[in-house]
XYZ file of C-alpha atoms in Angstrom:
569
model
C -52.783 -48.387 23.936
C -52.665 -48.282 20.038
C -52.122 -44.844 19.715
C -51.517 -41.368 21.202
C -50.855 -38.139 19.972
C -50.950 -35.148 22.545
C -50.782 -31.552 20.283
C -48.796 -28.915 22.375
C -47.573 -26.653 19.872
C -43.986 -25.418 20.338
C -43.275 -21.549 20.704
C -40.682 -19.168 20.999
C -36.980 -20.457 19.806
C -35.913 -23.807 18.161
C -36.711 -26.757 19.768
C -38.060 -29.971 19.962
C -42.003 -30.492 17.799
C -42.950 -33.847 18.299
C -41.585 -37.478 19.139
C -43.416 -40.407 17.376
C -42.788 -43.752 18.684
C -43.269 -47.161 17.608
C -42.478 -50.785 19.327
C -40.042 -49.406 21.989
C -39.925 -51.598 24.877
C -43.722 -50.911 26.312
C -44.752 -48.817 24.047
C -46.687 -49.794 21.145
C -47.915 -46.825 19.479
C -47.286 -42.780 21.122
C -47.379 -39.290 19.368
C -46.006 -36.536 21.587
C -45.808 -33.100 20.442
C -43.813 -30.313 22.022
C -43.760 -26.914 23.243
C -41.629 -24.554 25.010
C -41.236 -23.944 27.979
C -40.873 -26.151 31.371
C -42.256 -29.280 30.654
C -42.634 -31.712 33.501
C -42.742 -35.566 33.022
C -43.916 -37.207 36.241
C -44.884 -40.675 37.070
C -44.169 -43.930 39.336
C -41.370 -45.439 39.548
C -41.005 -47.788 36.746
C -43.951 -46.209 34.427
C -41.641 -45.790 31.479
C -40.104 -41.983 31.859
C -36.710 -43.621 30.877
C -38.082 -45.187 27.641
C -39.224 -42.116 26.289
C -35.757 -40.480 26.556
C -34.536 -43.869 25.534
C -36.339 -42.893 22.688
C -35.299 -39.826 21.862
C -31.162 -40.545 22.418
C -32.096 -43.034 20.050
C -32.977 -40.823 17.250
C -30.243 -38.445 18.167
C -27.584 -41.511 17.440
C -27.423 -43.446 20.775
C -26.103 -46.455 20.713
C -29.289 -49.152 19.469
C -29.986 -52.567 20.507
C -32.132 -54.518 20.264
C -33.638 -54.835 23.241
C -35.262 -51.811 22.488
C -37.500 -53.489 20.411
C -41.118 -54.627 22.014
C -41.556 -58.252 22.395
C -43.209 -59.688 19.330
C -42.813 -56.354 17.063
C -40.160 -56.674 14.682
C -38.397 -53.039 14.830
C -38.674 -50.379 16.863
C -38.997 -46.504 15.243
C -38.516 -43.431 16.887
C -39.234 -39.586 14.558
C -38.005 -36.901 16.735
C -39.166 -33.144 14.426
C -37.549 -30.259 15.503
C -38.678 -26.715 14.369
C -34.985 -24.236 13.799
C -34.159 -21.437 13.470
C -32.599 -20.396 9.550
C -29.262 -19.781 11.059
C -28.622 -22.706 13.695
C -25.832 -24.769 13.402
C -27.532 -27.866 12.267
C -27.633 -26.545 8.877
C -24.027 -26.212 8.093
C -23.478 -30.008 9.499
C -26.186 -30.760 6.584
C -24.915 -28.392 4.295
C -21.333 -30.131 4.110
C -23.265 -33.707 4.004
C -24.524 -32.328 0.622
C -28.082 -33.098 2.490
C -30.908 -31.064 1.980
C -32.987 -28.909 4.289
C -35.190 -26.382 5.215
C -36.891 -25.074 9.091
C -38.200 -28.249 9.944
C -35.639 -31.405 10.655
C -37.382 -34.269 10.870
C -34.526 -37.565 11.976
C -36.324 -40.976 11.843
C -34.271 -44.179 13.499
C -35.160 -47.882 12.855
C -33.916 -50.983 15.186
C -34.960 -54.291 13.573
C -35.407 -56.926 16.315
C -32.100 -58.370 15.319
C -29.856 -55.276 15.942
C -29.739 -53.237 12.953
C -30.184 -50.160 12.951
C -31.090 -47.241 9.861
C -31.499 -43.825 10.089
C -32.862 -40.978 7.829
C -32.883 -37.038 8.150
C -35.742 -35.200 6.488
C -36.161 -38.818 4.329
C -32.308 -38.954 3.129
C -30.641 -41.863 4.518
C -27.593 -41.031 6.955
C -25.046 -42.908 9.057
C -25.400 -42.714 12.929
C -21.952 -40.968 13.113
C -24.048 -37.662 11.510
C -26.851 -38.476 13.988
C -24.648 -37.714 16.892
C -23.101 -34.697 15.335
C -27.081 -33.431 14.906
C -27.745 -34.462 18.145
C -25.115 -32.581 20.177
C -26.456 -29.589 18.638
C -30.178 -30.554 19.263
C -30.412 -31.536 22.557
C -28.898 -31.249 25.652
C -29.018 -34.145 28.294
C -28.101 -33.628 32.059
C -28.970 -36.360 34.139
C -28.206 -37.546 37.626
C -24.897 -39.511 36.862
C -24.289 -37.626 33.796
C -20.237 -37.650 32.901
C -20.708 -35.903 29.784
C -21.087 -31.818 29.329
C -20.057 -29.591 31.833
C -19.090 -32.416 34.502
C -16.170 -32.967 31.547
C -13.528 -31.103 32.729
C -12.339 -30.874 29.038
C -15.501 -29.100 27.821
C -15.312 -26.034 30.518
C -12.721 -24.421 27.932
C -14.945 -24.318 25.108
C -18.066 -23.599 27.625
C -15.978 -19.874 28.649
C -14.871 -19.177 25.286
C -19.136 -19.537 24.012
C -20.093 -17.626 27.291
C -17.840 -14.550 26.676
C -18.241 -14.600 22.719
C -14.405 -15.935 21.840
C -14.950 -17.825 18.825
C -13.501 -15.041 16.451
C -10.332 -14.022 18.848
C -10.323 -18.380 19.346
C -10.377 -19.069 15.284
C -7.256 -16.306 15.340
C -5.477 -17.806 17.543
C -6.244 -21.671 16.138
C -4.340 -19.759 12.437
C -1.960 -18.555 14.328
C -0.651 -21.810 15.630
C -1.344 -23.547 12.385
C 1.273 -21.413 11.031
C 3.725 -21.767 13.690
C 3.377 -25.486 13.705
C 4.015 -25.439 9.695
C 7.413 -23.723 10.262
C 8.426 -25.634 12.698
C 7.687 -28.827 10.717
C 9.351 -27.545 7.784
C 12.406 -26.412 10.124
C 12.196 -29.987 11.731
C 12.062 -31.707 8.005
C 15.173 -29.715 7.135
C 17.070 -30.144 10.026
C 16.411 -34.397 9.803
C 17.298 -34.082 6.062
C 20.939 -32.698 6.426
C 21.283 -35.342 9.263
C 20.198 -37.803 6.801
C 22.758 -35.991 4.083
C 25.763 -35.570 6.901
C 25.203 -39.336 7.417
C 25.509 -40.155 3.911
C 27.664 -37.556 2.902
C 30.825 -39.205 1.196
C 28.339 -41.835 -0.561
C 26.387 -39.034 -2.437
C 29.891 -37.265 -3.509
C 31.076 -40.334 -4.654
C 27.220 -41.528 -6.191
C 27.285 -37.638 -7.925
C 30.874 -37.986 -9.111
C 30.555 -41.555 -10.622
C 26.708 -40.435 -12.385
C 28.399 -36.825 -13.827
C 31.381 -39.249 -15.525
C 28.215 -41.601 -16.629
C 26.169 -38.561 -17.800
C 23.397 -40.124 -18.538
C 19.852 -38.418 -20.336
C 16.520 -39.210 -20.637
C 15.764 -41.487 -22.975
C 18.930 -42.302 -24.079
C 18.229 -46.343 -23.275
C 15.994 -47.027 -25.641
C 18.353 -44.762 -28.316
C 21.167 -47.188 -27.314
C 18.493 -50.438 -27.593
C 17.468 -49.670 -30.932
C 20.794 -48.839 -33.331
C 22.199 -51.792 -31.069
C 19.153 -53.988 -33.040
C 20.352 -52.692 -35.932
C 23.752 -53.016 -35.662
C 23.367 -57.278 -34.855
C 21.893 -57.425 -38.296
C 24.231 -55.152 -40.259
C 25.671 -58.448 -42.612
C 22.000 -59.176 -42.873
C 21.266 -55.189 -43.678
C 24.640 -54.771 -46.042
C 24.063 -57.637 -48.372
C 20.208 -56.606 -49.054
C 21.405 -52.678 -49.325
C 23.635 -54.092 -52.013
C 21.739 -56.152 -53.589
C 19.149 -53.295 -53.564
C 21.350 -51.112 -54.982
C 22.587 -53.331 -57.644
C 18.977 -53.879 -58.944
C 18.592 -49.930 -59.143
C 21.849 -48.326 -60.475
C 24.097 -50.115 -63.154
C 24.364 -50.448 -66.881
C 21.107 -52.529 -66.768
C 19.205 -50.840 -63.486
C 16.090 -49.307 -63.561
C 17.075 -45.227 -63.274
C 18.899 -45.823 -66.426
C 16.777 -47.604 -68.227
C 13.793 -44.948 -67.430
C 15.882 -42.405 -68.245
C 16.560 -44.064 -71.901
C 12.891 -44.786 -71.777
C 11.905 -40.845 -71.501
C 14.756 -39.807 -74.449
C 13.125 -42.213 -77.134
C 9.502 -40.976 -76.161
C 10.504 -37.390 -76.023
C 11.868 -37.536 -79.873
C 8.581 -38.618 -81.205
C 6.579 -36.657 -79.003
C 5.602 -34.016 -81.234
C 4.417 -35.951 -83.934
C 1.688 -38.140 -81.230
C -0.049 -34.809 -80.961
C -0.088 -35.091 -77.219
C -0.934 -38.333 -76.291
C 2.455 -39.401 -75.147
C 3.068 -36.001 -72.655
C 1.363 -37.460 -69.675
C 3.519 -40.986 -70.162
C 6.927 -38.892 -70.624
C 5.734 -36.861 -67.128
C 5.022 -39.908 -65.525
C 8.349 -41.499 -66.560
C 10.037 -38.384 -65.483
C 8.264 -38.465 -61.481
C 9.374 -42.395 -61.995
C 12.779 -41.576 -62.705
C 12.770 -39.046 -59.726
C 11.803 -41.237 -57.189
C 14.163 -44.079 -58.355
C 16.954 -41.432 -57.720
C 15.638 -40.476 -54.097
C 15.578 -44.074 -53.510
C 19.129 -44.837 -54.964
C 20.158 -41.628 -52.247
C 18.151 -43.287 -49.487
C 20.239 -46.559 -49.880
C 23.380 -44.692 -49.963
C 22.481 -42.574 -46.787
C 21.576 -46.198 -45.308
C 24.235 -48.136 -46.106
C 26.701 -45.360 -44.822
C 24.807 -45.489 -41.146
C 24.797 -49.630 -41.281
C 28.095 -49.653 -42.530
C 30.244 -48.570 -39.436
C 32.767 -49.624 -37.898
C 32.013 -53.432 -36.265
C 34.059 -52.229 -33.027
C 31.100 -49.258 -32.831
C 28.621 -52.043 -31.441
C 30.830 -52.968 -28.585
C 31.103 -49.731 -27.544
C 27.270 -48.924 -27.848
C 26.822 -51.904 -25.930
C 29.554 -50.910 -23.235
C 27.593 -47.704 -22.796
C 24.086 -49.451 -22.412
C 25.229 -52.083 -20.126
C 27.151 -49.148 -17.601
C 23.886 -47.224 -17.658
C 21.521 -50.410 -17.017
C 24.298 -51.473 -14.468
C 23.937 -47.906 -12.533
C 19.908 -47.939 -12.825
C 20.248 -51.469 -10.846
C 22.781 -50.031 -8.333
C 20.380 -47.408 -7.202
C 17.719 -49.383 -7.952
C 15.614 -46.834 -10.299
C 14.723 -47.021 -14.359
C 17.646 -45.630 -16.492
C 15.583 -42.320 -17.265
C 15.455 -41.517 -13.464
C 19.303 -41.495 -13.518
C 19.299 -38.012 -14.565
C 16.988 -36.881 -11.799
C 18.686 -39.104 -9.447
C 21.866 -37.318 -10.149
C 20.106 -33.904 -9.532
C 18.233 -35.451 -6.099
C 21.817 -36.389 -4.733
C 23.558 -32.998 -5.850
C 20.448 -31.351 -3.832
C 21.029 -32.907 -0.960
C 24.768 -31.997 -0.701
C 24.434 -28.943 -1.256
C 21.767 -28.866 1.981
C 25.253 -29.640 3.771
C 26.778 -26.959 1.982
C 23.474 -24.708 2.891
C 22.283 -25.822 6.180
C 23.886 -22.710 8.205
C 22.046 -20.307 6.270
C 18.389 -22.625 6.111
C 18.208 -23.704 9.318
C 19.051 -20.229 10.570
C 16.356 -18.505 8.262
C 14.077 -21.369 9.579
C 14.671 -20.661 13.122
C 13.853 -17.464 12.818
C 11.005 -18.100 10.791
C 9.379 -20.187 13.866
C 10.772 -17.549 16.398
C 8.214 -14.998 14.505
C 5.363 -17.331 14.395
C 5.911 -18.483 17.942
C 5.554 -14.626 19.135
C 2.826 -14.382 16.884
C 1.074 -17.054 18.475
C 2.083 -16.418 22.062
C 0.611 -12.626 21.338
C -2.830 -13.856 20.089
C -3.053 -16.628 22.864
C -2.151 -14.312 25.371
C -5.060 -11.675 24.500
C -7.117 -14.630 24.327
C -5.854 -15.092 27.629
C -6.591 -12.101 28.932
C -10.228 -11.977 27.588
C -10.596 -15.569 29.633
C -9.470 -13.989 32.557
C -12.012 -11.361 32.821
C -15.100 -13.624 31.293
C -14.335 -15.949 34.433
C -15.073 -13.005 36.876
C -18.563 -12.109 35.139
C -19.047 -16.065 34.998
C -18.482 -16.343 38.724
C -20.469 -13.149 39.392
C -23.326 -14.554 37.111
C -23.534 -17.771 38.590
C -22.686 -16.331 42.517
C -25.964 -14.857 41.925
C -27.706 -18.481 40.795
C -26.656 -19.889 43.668
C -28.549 -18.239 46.784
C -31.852 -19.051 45.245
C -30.921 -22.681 45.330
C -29.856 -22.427 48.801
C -26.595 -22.729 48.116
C -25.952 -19.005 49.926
C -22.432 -20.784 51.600
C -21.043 -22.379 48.332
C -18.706 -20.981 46.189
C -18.155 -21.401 42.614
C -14.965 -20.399 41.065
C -13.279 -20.599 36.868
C -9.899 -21.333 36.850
C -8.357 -20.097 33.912
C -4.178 -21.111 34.446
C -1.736 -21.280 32.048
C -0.037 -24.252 30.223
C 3.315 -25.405 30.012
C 4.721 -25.168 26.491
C 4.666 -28.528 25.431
C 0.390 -28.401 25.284
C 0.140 -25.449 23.763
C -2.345 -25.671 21.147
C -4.890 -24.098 18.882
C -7.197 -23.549 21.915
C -4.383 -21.198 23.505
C -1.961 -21.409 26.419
C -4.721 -21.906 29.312
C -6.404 -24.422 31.234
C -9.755 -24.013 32.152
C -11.652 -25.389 35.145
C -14.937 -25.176 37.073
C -14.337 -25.484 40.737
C -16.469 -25.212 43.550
C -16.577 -25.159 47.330
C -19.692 -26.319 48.914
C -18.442 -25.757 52.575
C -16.746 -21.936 54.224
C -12.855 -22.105 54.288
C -12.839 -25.351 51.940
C -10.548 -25.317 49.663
C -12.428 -25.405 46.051
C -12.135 -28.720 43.750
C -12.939 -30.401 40.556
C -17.108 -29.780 39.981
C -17.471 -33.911 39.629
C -15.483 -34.242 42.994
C -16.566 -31.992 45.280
C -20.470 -31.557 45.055
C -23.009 -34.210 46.755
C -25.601 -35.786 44.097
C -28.457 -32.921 45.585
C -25.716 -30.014 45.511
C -24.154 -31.354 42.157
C -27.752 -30.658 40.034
C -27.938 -27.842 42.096
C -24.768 -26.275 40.817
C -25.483 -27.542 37.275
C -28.852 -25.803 37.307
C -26.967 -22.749 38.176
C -24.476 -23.174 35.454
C -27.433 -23.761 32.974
C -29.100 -20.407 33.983
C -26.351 -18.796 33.289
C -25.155 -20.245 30.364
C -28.612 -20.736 28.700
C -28.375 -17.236 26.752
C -24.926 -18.533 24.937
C -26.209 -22.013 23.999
C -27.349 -22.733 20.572
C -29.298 -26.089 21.797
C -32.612 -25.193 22.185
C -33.909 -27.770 23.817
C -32.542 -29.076 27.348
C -32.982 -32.249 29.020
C -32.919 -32.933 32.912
C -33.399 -36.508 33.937
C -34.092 -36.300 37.596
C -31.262 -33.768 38.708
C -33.545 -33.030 41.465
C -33.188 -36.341 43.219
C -31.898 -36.172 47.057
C -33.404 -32.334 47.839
C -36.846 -31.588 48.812
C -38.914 -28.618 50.455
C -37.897 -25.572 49.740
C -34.503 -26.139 48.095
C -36.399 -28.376 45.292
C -38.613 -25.569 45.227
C -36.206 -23.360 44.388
C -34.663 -25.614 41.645
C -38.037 -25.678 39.987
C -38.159 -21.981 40.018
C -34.658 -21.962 38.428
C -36.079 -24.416 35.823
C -38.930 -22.476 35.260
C -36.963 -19.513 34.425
C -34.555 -21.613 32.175
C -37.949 -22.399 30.783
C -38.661 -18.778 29.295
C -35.635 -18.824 26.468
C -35.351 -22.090 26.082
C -37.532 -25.840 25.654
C -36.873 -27.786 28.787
C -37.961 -31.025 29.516
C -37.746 -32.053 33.116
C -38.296 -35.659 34.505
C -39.072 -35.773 37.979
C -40.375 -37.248 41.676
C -40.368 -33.429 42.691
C -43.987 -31.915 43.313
C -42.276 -28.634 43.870
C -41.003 -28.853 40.792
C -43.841 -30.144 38.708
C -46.372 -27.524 40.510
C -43.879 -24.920 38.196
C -44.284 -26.943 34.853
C -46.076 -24.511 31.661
C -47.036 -28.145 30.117
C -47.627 -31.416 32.682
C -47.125 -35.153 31.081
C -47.847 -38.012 33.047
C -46.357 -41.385 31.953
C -48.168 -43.811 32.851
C -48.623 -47.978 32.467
C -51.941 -49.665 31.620
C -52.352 -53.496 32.091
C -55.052 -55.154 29.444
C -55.117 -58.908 30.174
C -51.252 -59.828 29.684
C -50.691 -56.878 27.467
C -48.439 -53.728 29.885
C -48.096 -50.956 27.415
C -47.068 -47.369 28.607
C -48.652 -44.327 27.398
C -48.486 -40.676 28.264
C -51.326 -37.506 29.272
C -51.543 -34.216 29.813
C -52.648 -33.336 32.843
C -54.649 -30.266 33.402
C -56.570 -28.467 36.364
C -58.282 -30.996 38.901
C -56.169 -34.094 36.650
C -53.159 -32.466 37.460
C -54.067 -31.418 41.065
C -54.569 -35.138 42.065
C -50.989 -36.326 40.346
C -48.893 -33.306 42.323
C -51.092 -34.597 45.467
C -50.161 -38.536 44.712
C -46.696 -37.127 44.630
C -46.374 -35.552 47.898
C -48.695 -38.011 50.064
C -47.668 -41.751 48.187
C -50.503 -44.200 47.399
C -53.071 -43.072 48.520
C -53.904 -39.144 48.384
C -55.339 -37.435 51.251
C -57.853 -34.140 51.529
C -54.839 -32.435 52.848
C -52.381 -33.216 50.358
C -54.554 -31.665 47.825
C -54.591 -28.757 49.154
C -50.796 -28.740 49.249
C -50.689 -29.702 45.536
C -53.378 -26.790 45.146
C -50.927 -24.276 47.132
C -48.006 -25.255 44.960
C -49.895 -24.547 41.859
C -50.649 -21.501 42.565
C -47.465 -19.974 42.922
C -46.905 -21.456 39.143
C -45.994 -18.766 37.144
């Protein structure tokens, strides 16, 4: 088959548009497109039903390989489009991937026939990681040996808190042991640093004692560095200062010489008529400067010419405060702060009644604060559970489980896992037989009563979710008659908020589908490709019949498959 595309336009609330596939196991080319409602996929056993949600955990971020790939194709493509609504949750995952969007989400995977794997959301290229994240808010899978969901005991905590509308009095509660935790962290920090400064206690009087007698600045070192340079050249320094000097000052230097200079020009400067004024001014700046000069060498000289036992003491000093900066093992400018660090930490020991009292009673608050939010919370579990064992009692009957009992635990937690969910523990338990004591949902129920129950929970649960499309790979395996009947009518009414896609071997329940695929697989020479149709009046008649009779369908079990058709709806 080269290509299919079926058009069933989607209706109603978010969900799943169409599934494009390409080069997945058997199938070469298919276009599928969606709408909602209860939508049945029937078919023998080994047609290709699992490939085509195969296909579509692929593009919500299952794990690939490449064995997915058809033999002699070299990658395998699955586009899943889904059509949401502006405010569903899927936005705000793309929203803080800086990705952009609008009502449609169209994912598209890759999986080259060596393994890799590439993925893209509405055309922007994404990591699988964000896939799954999409995916979890997409779709949701239930099938036959399904460990994930509500078979998790750890999810039935969240599950409550989304069926009785928690999520505000839950984000309160998350702050209010966010702040508890930070006080006791900063109480715990406190109480480990005066240990720390107990333990160390006579080292830092003695290090604060030894660096106040040193009292050492910032950058003092390179002070001490440079008049130490100077003062291992002062011969050197002296003898030119002098010499300088000499050349400048003295019967023949050059200050008197301008000055003599400026008295002969200055006799005979009225009769030059002008011309020698800017040379006298000149002279004049000349002999200025020579003077500053002769004051700068003084002013020199007087700092180079100290006292030769000055350099061993600066270099006493500069060696003590290199010799500390080792000791502690920090630069000399840090000694200052080092000093200041140490002094801090006695004086925690000097402190620590008063912090770690204010501390304690800092978390004592916050832990009441807590406790009081969690235990509303609490509360508010406590009386969701009845209305969610109510709601779900009344599931049950229908599905002929009239004896079975279903049953939320909501207990609380010792201290020590107290968290930002609260103080309680939250189970789904159920007793399938009178006077049974109830246990854990995975535990108790048989395969048949275990989809049963699910189906129940799903009903129930369906207005709360914000998937909108649901997923249920066989969960009516084991059952028959009228109990699979009544699961079908269960799905069917799941079917009326919500996009649900149903694979099954049930005729009861694929008389109740709105929308009937048959996957099916053709053999052209030593080609096997599988392709899907939709099945409509006598089409779908003879496929329901096939189901209940086997291989070869009988007058009689047509007119079974007509009877169960027309209770549809």
């Amino acid at each position: 088959m080269d290509q299919q595309s079926l058009e069933l336009r989607v209706l109603g609330r978010s969900g799943l548009v169409s599934l494009t596939i390409r080069d997945v196991v058997l199938i070469e080319r298919l276009s599928l497109n969606f709408r909602a409602g209860l939508c049945v996929l029937t078919g023998e056993t080994g047609a290709g039903k699992s490939i085509l949600l195969d296909s579509l955990g692929l593009a919500l971020g299952a794990r690939a390989d490449s064995g997915l790939v058809r033999h002699g194709a070299e990658q395998a493509s699955v586009t899943a489009e889904f059509d949401l609504s502006g405010d569903h949750p899927a936005f705000a995952i793309l929203k803080e991937q800086g990705l952009d969007a609008d009502d449609r989400l169209v994912i598209r995977r890759t999986v080259s026939a060596d393994g890799r794997s590439r993925a893209w959301v509405n055309d922007q290229a994404v990591g699988v990681a964000l896939l799954r994240r999409l995916g979890e808010e997409l779709v949701e899978v239930h099938g036959q040996f399904d460990t994930h969901g509500l078979l998790n005991p750890q999810t039935h905590r969240g599950v409550l808190d989304a069926y009785a509308g928690l999520a505000a009095r839950h984000a309160q509660v998350a702050a209010s042991y966010r702040a508890w935790r930070q006080v006791e962290d900063a109480r715990a920090n406190a109480a480990a640093d005066i240990a720390r400064a107990r333990a160390e206690e006579e080292y830092l009087r003695h290090a604060v004692a030894e660096l106040d007698a040193l009292a050492p600045r910032a950058g003092e070192e390179e002070e001490l560095a440079e008049t130490r340079a100077v003062l291992m050249h002062r011969e050197k320094l002296v003898d030119a200062l002098n010499a300088a000097f000499a050349d400048l000052s003295g019967d023949r230097g050059v200050e008197r010489q301008l000055s003599s200079a400026i008295r002969t020009l200055s006799r005979i400067a009225d009769k030059a008529g002008g011309r020698l004024d800017p040379v006298i001014a000149s002279l004049d700046r000349a002999a200025n400067e020579a003077a500053e000069a002769i004051a700068g060498l003084h002013a020199a000289s007087a700092d180079v010419d100290m006292d030769p036992a000055a350099l061993e003491k600066l270099e006493e000093r500069l060696f003590a405060l290199r010799a500390a900066a080792r000791k502690h093992g920090v630069e000399v400018d840090s000694l200052a702060a080092l000093r200041d660090d140490f002094a801090r930490r006695l004086s925690l020991i000097e402190d620590q009644g008063d912090l770690l009292a204010r501390l304690a009673r800092e978390a004592e608050t916050a832990r009441e604060t807590y406790r009081a939010a969690a235990e509303k919370l609490s509360q508010e579990r406590q009386s969701a559970a009845g209305r969610l064992d109510a709601a779900v009692a009344g599931e049950l009957p229908p599905l002929k489980l009239d004896k079975a009992r279903f049953r939320t635990l909501v207990e609380p937690l010792d201290e020590g896992d107290w968290g930002p969910s609260g103080i309680d523990r939250v189970a789904f338990l159920v007793a399938t037989n009178p006077g049974s004591p109830p246990g854990a949902l995975n535990k108790i129920a048989s395969g048949g009563e275990l989809a049963r129950f699910m189906l129940a929970l799903k009903v129930v649960l369906a207005q709360t979710s914000t998937v909108g499309t649901m997923v249920f790979d066989e969960v009516d395996t084991g059952i028959g008659g009228a109990v699979a009947a009544a699961v079908g009518e269960r799905l069917a009414a799941l079917g009326h908020g919500l996009q649900v896609l149903v694979v099954t071997h049930s005729p009861q329940v694929a008389a109740l589908g709105a929308t009937h695929l048959k996957v099916q697989k053709t053999v052209k020479g030593e080609r096997v490709s599988t392709g899907v149709a939709v099945l409509e009046g006598d089409e779908r008649r003879e496929e329901i019949a096939r189901m209940l009779s086997g291989a070869t369908v009988t007058d009689e079990a047509r007119r079974a498959a007509e009877s169960l058709m027309a209770g549809r709806g």
